[in-house]
PDB file of C-alpha atoms in Angstrom:
ATOM      1  CA  UNK C   7     186.707 180.224 249.886  1.00 64.00           C
ATOM      2  CA  UNK C   8     184.210 178.910 247.313  1.00 66.00           C
ATOM      3  CA  UNK C   9     184.856 181.970 245.135  1.00 67.00           C
ATOM      4  CA  UNK C  10     188.601 181.294 245.132  1.00 63.00           C
ATOM      5  CA  UNK C  11     188.108 177.608 244.351  1.00 64.00           C
ATOM      6  CA  UNK C  12     185.760 178.519 241.492  1.00 61.00           C
ATOM      7  CA  UNK C  13     188.232 181.118 240.203  1.00 62.00           C
ATOM      8  CA  UNK C  14     191.091 178.604 240.296  1.00 71.00           C
ATOM      9  CA  UNK C  15     188.968 175.973 238.506  1.00 63.00           C
ATOM     10  CA  UNK C  16     187.950 178.491 235.842  1.00 61.00           C
ATOM     11  CA  UNK C  17     191.579 179.541 235.346  1.00 67.00           C
ATOM     12  CA  UNK C  18     192.652 175.911 234.939  1.00 73.00           C
ATOM     13  CA  UNK C  19     189.884 175.244 232.382  1.00 68.00           C
ATOM     14  CA  UNK C  20     190.855 178.317 230.359  1.00 73.00           C
ATOM     15  CA  UNK C  21     194.495 177.251 230.432  1.00 66.00           C
ATOM     16  CA  UNK C  22     193.617 173.746 229.220  1.00 68.00           C
ATOM     17  CA  UNK C  23     191.409 175.105 226.433  1.00 63.00           C
ATOM     18  CA  UNK C  24     194.107 177.497 225.233  1.00 58.00           C
ATOM     19  CA  UNK C  25     196.754 174.805 225.441  1.00 54.00           C
ATOM     20  CA  UNK C  26     194.649 172.418 223.314  1.00 51.00           C
ATOM     21  CA  UNK C  27     194.209 175.079 220.630  1.00 47.00           C
ATOM     22  CA  UNK C  28     197.969 175.568 220.447  1.00 44.00           C
ATOM     23  CA  UNK C  29     198.452 171.843 219.800  1.00 51.00           C
ATOM     24  CA  UNK C  30     196.391 171.896 216.595  1.00 55.00           C
ATOM     25  CA  UNK C  31     198.514 170.754 213.685  1.00 75.00           C
ATOM     26  CA  UNK C  32     199.036 172.495 210.400  1.00 87.00           C
ATOM     27  CA  UNK C  33     197.375 170.259 207.801  1.00 88.00           C
ATOM     28  CA  UNK C  34     198.505 172.165 204.713  1.00 89.00           C
ATOM     29  CA  UNK C  35     200.789 169.297 203.582  1.00 91.00           C
ATOM     30  CA  UNK C  36     197.991 166.776 204.164  1.00 90.00           C
ATOM     31  CA  UNK C  37     195.561 168.925 202.168  1.00 90.00           C
ATOM     32  CA  UNK C  38     197.999 169.200 199.277  1.00 91.00           C
ATOM     33  CA  UNK C  39     198.570 165.429 199.266  1.00 91.00           C
ATOM     34  CA  UNK C  40     194.827 164.654 199.319  1.00 88.00           C
ATOM     35  CA  UNK C  41     194.150 167.109 196.496  1.00 88.00           C
ATOM     36  CA  UNK C  42     196.983 165.540 194.484  1.00 91.00           C
ATOM     37  CA  UNK C  43     195.459 162.079 194.952  1.00 89.00           C
ATOM     38  CA  UNK C  44     192.135 163.422 193.672  1.00 85.00           C
ATOM     39  CA  UNK C  45     193.880 164.976 190.654  1.00 88.00           C
ATOM     40  CA  UNK C  46     195.734 161.713 189.975  1.00 92.00           C
ATOM     41  CA  UNK C  47     192.460 159.803 190.132  1.00 88.00           C
ATOM     42  CA  UNK C  48     190.915 162.279 187.685  1.00 86.00           C
ATOM     43  CA  UNK C  49     193.821 161.795 185.286  1.00 91.00           C
ATOM     44  CA  UNK C  50     193.457 158.021 185.686  1.00 92.00           C
ATOM     45  CA  UNK C  51     189.788 158.241 184.667  1.00 88.00           C
ATOM     46  CA  UNK C  52     190.580 160.367 181.640  1.00 88.00           C
ATOM     47  CA  UNK C  53     193.312 157.973 180.473  1.00 92.00           C
ATOM     48  CA  UNK C  54     191.573 154.776 181.680  1.00 93.00           C
ATOM     49  CA  UNK C  55     194.583 154.073 183.889  1.00 95.00           C
ATOM     50  CA  UNK C  56     193.130 151.774 186.538  1.00 95.00           C
ATOM     51  CA  UNK C  57     196.340 151.668 188.604  1.00 95.00           C
ATOM     52  CA  UNK C  58     196.504 155.461 188.825  1.00 95.00           C
ATOM     53  CA  UNK C  59     192.863 155.677 189.914  1.00 93.00           C
ATOM     54  CA  UNK C  60     193.315 153.043 192.618  1.00 95.00           C
ATOM     55  CA  UNK C  61     196.692 154.292 193.849  1.00 92.00           C
ATOM     56  CA  UNK C  62     195.227 156.666 196.426  1.00 87.00           C
ATOM     57  CA  UNK C  63     192.699 154.226 197.881  1.00 89.00           C
ATOM     58  CA  UNK C  64     193.301 152.006 200.880  1.00 90.00           C
ATOM     59  CA  UNK C  65     192.867 148.248 200.552  1.00 94.00           C
ATOM     60  CA  UNK C  66     189.668 148.425 202.625  1.00 93.00           C
ATOM     61  CA  UNK C  67     188.017 151.232 200.606  1.00 91.00           C
ATOM     62  CA  UNK C  68     184.232 151.552 200.870  1.00 92.00           C
ATOM     63  CA  UNK C  69     183.221 153.218 197.583  1.00 89.00           C
ATOM     64  CA  UNK C  70     179.776 154.146 196.254  1.00 88.00           C
ATOM     65  CA  UNK C  71     179.071 155.926 192.984  1.00 83.00           C
ATOM     66  CA  UNK C  72     176.115 158.112 192.011  1.00 79.00           C
ATOM     67  CA  UNK C  73     174.121 155.074 190.850  1.00 84.00           C
ATOM     68  CA  UNK C  74     174.443 153.321 194.189  1.00 89.00           C
ATOM     69  CA  UNK C  75     177.026 150.805 192.993  1.00 90.00           C
ATOM     70  CA  UNK C  76     178.936 150.019 196.163  1.00 94.00           C
ATOM     71  CA  UNK C  77     182.214 148.161 196.362  1.00 96.00           C
ATOM     72  CA  UNK C  78     184.147 147.286 199.476  1.00 96.00           C
ATOM     73  CA  UNK C  79     187.830 146.622 199.059  1.00 96.00           C
ATOM     74  CA  UNK C  80     190.274 147.727 196.406  1.00 95.00           C
ATOM     75  CA  UNK C  81     190.005 144.452 194.491  1.00 96.00           C
ATOM     76  CA  UNK C  82     186.212 144.718 194.197  1.00 96.00           C
ATOM     77  CA  UNK C  83     186.482 148.366 193.160  1.00 96.00           C
ATOM     78  CA  UNK C  84     189.075 147.449 190.561  1.00 96.00           C
ATOM     79  CA  UNK C  85     186.630 144.994 188.958  1.00 96.00           C
ATOM     80  CA  UNK C  86     183.851 147.581 188.808  1.00 95.00           C
ATOM     81  CA  UNK C  87     186.091 150.298 187.397  1.00 94.00           C
ATOM     82  CA  UNK C  88     187.469 147.909 184.792  1.00 95.00           C
ATOM     83  CA  UNK C  89     183.885 147.332 183.637  1.00 94.00           C
ATOM     84  CA  UNK C  90     183.078 151.052 183.690  1.00 91.00           C
ATOM     85  CA  UNK C  91     186.204 151.924 181.694  1.00 92.00           C
ATOM     86  CA  UNK C  92     184.914 149.674 178.913  1.00 93.00           C
ATOM     87  CA  UNK C  93     181.502 151.400 178.701  1.00 90.00           C
ATOM     88  CA  UNK C  94     181.771 153.895 175.850  1.00 87.00           C
ATOM     89  CA  UNK C  95     178.653 155.817 176.885  1.00 83.00           C
ATOM     90  CA  UNK C  96     180.209 156.478 180.306  1.00 80.00           C
ATOM     91  CA  UNK C  97     183.760 157.142 179.206  1.00 84.00           C
ATOM     92  CA  UNK C  98     182.727 159.569 176.452  1.00 84.00           C
ATOM     93  CA  UNK C  99     182.210 162.263 179.076  1.00 76.00           C
ATOM     94  CA  UNK C 100     184.599 164.608 180.826  1.00 79.00           C
ATOM     95  CA  UNK C 101     185.185 164.926 184.556  1.00 77.00           C
ATOM     96  CA  UNK C 102     184.315 168.149 186.314  1.00 80.00           C
ATOM     97  CA  UNK C 103     185.546 167.867 189.893  1.00 78.00           C
ATOM     98  CA  UNK C 104     184.268 170.392 192.389  1.00 81.00           C
ATOM     99  CA  UNK C 105     186.503 171.733 195.169  1.00 84.00           C
ATOM    100  CA  UNK C 106     186.848 168.837 197.650  1.00 84.00           C
ATOM    101  CA  UNK C 107     185.461 169.106 201.179  1.00 88.00           C
ATOM    102  CA  UNK C 108     188.305 168.034 203.479  1.00 89.00           C
ATOM    103  CA  UNK C 109     188.082 168.095 207.261  1.00 90.00           C
ATOM    104  CA  UNK C 110     190.229 166.764 210.091  1.00 90.00           C
ATOM    105  CA  UNK C 111     188.033 165.485 212.943  1.00 89.00           C
ATOM    106  CA  UNK C 112     191.192 164.486 214.832  1.00 86.00           C
ATOM    107  CA  UNK C 113     194.934 164.714 214.352  1.00 83.00           C
ATOM    108  CA  UNK C 114     195.059 161.207 212.829  1.00 83.00           C
ATOM    109  CA  UNK C 115     191.969 161.254 210.601  1.00 86.00           C
ATOM    110  CA  UNK C 116     191.134 163.161 207.437  1.00 87.00           C
ATOM    111  CA  UNK C 117     187.698 163.019 205.844  1.00 87.00           C
ATOM    112  CA  UNK C 118     187.676 163.915 202.176  1.00 84.00           C
ATOM    113  CA  UNK C 119     184.567 164.157 200.052  1.00 82.00           C
ATOM    114  CA  UNK C 120     185.011 164.867 196.390  1.00 79.00           C
ATOM    115  CA  UNK C 121     182.246 165.540 193.914  1.00 82.00           C
ATOM    116  CA  UNK C 122     182.655 164.816 190.238  1.00 78.00           C
ATOM    117  CA  UNK C 123     179.967 165.766 187.750  1.00 79.00           C
ATOM    118  CA  UNK C 124     180.838 163.827 184.622  1.00 76.00           C
ATOM    119  CA  UNK C 125     179.257 165.381 181.572  1.00 77.00           C
ATOM    120  CA  UNK C 126     178.548 163.352 178.457  1.00 72.00           C
ATOM    121  CA  UNK C 127     180.029 164.438 175.175  1.00 66.00           C
ATOM    122  CA  UNK C 128     177.734 162.198 173.120  1.00 59.00           C
ATOM    123  CA  UNK C 129     175.067 163.987 171.126  1.00 52.00           C
TER     124      UNK C 129
END
């Protein structure tokens, strides 16, 4: 009897595991949208278009750059980027975005990490 109960339990667990795998969503549209937001942000940097850069961020963004400058909230980030866009030694460079690392830890959450290595054009 224990063998049959164990066999039934194992069968149920396998069924549940297979059923969960079938429920996984196709995130190809989400990936394309996230990559487009990154491209728009890149274009915004190159043209100093603050609105285009901020368009893809939520109002409660938590943003940190390579120098450790951290801003929380879109308004605070807007102030920092406005300052950065007026620094010739920073804006003389060109963006070089790497392929973004995008994962979906759940059906409702996407984690996107983009890396930009901005290279100076000043000699």
